CSV table of C-alpha atoms in Angstrom, one decimal:
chain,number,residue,atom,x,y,z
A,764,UNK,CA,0.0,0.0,0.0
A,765,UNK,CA,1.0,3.8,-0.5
A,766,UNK,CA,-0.1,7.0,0.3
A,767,UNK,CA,-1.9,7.6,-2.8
A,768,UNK,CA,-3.9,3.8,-2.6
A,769,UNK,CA,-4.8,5.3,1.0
A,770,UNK,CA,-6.2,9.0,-0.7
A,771,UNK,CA,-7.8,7.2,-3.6
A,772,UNK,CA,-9.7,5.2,-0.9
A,773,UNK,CA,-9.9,1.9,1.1
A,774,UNK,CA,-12.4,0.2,2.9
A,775,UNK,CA,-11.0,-1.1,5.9
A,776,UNK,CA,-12.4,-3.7,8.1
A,777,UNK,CA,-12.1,-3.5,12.2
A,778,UNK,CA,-13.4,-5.9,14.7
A,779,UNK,CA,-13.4,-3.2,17.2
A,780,UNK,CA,-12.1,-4.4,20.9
A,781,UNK,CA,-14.6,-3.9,24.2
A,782,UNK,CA,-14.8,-0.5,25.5
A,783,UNK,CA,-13.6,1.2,22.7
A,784,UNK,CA,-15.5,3.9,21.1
A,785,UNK,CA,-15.8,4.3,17.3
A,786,UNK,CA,-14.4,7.3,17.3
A,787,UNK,CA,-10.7,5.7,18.9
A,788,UNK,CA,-10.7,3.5,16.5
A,789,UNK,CA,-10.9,5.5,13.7
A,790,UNK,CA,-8.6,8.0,15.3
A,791,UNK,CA,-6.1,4.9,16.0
A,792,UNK,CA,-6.0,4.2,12.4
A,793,UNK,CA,-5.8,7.8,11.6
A,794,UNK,CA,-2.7,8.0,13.5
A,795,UNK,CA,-1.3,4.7,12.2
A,796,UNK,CA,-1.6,6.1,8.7
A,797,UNK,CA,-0.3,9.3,9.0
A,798,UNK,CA,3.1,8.0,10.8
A,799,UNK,CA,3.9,5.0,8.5
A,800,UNK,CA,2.3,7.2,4.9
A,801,UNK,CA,2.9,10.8,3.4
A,802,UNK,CA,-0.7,12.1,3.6
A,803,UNK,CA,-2.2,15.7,3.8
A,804,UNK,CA,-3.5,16.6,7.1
A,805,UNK,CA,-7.1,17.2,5.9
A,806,UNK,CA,-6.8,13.4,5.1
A,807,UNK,CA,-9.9,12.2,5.3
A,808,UNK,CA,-11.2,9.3,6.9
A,809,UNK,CA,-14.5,7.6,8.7
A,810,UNK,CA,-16.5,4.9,10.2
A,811,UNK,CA,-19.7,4.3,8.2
A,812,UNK,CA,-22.0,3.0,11.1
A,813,UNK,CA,-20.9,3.9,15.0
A,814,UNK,CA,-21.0,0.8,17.5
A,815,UNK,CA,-21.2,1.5,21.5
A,816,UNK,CA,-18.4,1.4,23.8
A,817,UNK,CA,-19.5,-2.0,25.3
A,818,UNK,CA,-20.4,-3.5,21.9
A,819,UNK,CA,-17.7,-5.6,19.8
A,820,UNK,CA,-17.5,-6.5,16.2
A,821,UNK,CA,-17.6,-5.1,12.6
A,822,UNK,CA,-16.6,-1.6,12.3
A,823,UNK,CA,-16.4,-0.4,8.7
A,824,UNK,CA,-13.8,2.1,7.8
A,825,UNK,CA,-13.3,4.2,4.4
A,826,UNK,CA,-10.7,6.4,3.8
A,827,UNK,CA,-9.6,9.0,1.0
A,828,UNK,CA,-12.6,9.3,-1.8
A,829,UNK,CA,-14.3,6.3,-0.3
A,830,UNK,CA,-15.6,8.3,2.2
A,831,UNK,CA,-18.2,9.4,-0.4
A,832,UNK,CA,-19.2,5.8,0.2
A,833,UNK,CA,-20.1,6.0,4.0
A,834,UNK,CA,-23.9,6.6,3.6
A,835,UNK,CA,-24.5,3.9,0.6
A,836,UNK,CA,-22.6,1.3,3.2
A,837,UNK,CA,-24.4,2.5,6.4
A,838,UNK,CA,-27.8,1.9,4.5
A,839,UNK,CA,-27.5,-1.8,3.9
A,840,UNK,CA,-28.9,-4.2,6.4
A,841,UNK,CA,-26.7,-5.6,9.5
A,842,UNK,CA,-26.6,-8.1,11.6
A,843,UNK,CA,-25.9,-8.6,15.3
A,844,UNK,CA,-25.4,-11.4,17.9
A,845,UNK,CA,-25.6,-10.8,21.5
A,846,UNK,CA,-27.5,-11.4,25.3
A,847,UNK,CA,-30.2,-10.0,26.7
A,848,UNK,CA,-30.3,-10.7,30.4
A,849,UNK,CA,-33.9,-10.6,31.9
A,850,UNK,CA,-35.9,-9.6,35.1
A,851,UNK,CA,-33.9,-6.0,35.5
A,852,UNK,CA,-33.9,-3.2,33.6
A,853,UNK,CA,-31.2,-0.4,33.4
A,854,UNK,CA,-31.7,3.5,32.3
A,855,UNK,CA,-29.9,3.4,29.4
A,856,UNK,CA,-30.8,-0.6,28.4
A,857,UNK,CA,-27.4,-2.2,28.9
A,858,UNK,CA,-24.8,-2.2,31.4
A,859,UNK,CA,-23.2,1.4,31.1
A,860,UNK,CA,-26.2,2.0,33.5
A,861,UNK,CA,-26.5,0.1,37.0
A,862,UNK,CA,-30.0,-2.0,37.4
A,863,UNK,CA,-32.7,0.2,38.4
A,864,UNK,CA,-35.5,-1.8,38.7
A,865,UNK,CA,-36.2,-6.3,39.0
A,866,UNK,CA,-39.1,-8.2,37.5
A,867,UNK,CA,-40.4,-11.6,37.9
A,868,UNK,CA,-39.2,-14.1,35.8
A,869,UNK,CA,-40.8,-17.4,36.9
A,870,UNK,CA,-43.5,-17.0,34.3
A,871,UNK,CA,-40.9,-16.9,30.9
A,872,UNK,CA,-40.6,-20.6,29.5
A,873,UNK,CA,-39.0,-21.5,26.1
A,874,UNK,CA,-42.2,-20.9,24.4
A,875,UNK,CA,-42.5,-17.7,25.7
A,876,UNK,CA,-39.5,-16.4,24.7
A,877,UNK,CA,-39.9,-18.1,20.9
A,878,UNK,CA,-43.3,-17.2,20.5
A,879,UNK,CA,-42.6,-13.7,21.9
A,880,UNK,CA,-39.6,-13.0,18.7
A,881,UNK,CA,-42.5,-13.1,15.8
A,882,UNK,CA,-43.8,-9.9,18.0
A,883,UNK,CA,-40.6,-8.0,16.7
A,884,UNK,CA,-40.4,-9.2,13.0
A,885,UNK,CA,-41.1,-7.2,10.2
A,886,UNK,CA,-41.7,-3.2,10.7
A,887,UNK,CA,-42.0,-2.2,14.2
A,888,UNK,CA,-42.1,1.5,16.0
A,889,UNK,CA,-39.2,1.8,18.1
A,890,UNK,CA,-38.1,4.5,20.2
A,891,UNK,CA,-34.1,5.1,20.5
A,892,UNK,CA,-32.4,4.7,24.1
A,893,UNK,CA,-32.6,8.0,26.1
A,894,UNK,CA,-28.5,7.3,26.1
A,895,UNK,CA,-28.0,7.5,23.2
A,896,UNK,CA,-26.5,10.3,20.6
A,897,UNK,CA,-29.1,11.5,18.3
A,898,UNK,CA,-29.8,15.2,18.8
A,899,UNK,CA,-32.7,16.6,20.4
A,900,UNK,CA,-33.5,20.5,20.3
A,901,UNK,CA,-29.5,20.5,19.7
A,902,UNK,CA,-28.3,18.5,22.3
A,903,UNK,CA,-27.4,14.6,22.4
A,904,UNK,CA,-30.2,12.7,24.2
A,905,UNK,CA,-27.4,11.0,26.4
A,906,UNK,CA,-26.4,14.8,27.5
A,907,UNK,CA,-30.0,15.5,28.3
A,908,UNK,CA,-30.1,11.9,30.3
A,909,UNK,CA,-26.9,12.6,32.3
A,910,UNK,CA,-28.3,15.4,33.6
A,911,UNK,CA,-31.2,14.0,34.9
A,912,UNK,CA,-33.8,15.7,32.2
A,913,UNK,CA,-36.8,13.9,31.1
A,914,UNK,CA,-37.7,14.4,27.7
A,915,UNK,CA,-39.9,12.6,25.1
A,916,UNK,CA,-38.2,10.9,22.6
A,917,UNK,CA,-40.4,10.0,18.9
A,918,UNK,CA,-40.9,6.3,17.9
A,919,UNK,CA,-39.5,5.6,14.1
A,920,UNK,CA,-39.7,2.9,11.6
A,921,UNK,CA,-37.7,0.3,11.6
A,922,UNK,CA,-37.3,-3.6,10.2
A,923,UNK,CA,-36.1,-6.9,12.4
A,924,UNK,CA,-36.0,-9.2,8.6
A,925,UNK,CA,-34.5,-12.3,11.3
A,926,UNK,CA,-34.7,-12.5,15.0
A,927,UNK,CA,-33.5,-16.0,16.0
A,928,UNK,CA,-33.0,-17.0,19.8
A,929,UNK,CA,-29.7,-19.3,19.5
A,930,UNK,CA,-29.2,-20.2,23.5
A,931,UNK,CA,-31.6,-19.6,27.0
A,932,UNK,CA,-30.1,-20.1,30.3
A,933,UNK,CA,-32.1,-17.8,31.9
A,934,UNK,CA,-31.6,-15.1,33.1
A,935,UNK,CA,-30.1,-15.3,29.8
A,936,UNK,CA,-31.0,-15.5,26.5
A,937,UNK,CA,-28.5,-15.2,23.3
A,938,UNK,CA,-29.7,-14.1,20.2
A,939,UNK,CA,-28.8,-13.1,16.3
A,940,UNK,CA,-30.3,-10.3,14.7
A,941,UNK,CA,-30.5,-8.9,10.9
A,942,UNK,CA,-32.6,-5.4,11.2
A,943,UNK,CA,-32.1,-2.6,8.9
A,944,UNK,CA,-30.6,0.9,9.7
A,945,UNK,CA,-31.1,2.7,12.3
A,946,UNK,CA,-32.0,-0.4,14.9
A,947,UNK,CA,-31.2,0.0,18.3
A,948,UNK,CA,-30.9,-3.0,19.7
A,949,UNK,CA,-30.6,-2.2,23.1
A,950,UNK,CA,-34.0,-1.0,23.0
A,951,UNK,CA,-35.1,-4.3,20.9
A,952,UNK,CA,-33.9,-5.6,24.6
A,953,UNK,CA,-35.5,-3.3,26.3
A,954,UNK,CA,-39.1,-4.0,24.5
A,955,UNK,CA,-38.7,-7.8,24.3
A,956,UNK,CA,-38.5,-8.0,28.4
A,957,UNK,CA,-41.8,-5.5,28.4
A,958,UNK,CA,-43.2,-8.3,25.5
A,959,UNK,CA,-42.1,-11.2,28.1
A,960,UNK,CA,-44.3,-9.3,30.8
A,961,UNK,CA,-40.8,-8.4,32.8
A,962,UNK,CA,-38.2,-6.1,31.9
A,963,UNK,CA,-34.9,-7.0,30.4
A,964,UNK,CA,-31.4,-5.3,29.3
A,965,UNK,CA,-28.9,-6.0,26.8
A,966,UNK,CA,-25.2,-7.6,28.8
A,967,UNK,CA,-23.6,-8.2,25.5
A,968,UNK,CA,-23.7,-7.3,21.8
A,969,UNK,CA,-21.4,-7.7,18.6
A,970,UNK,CA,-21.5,-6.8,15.0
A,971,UNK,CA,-21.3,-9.7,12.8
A,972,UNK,CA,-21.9,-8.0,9.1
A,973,UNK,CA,-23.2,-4.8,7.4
A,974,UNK,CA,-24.6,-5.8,3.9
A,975,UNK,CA,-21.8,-8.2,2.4
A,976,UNK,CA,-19.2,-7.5,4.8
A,977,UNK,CA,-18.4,-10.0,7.6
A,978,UNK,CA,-16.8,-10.0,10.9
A,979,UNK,CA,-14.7,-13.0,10.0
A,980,UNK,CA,-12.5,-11.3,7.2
A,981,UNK,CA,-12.1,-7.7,10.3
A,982,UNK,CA,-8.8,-7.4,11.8
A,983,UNK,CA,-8.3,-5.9,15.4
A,984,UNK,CA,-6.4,-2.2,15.0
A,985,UNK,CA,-3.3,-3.7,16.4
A,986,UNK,CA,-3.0,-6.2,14.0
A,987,UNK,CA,-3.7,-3.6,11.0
A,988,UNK,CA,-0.8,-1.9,12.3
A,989,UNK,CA,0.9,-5.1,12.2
A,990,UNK,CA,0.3,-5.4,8.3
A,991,UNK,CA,1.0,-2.5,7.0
């Protein structure tokens, strides 16, 4: 590779590690380039789909003039694998947030939980988590919801084409979803343990593909820098 492969534009894929936010990895990568390549400081490069801190997994990366590519590739369908842990609920629907409230749980059986999926399949109204970073009067919800403001947040569209449970061992239950853009699937955890008559919050999530691309062809940053 050279500098000019790099400004013409690559697609890059990173299986980002825990706790890291989509913005270090792409900064990571930034910083990797510009040390071992010649390239302008208004280099441009971006992630075309953010994943939380505490999720793992696909994280598509375009650089140069393939950043022109970013909405056509966060458009395309995704899918995810993951837990959803039931009978507790958190404020922002996964463990960044400590439990706030417990549910009863004695009453969820295997069918339950099956029959309970074909609730979510197809186009559903779903409202984003109130931690979360879409703007609202200006602000980012999660700003509003650190600060202890309650605010009302608007339902969208969105579609669940596959919802398959692949393991219960209650209080968990492991999953793999393919949804279109725009699914939050914490709050597809969140709604699924209000479904099951209880409450529930997602304890683990990874990106496995967006459109073609798959998790199993991603490299960790470390090992990019490795390879160049």
């Amino acid at each position: 590779m050279t500098s000019e492969d790099f400004l013409e534009g690559q697609i890059i894929l990173i299986d980002k590690p825990l706790t890291w936010s989509s913005f270090q990895a792409v900064n990571k990568l930034k910083y990797i380039l510009k040390r071992n390549f010649e390239l302008p400081k208004k280099f441009k490069i971006g992630h075309a789909g953010t994943l939380d801190p505490l999720a793992t997994g696909l994280l598509i990366i375009c650089t140069g003039k393939f950043t022109k590519r970013i909405t056509e590739i966060q458009a395309q369908a995704k899918e995810y694998t993951g837990t959803i842990t039931v009978g507790a609920t958190t404020p922002s629907y996964d463990l960044e947030t400590e439990i706030d409230a417990t549910f009863p749980t004695a009453h969820i059986t295997e069918d339950l939980i099956q029959e309970t999926t074909k609730q979510f399949l197809g186009e559903i109204d779903q409202k984003p988590p109130v931690f979360s970073a879409i703007k609202k009067d200006g602000i980012r919800l999660y700003e509003h919801a650190r600060a202890g403001e309650a605010i009302e947040i608007a339902s969208r569209k969105t579609t669940i084409y596959e919802f398959e449970i692949t393991r219960i061992a209650l209080p968990e239950i492991d999953f793999r979803v393919q949804c279109s853009k725009g699914t939050y699937i914490r709050s597809l955890a969140f709604d699924f343990g209000v479904a099951l008559n209880s409450g529930a919050y997602l304890s683990a999530l990874r990106r496995t593909k967006i459109g073609d691309y798959d998790v199993t062809i991603a490299i960790s940053p470390e090992a990019f820098e490795v390879d160049l």
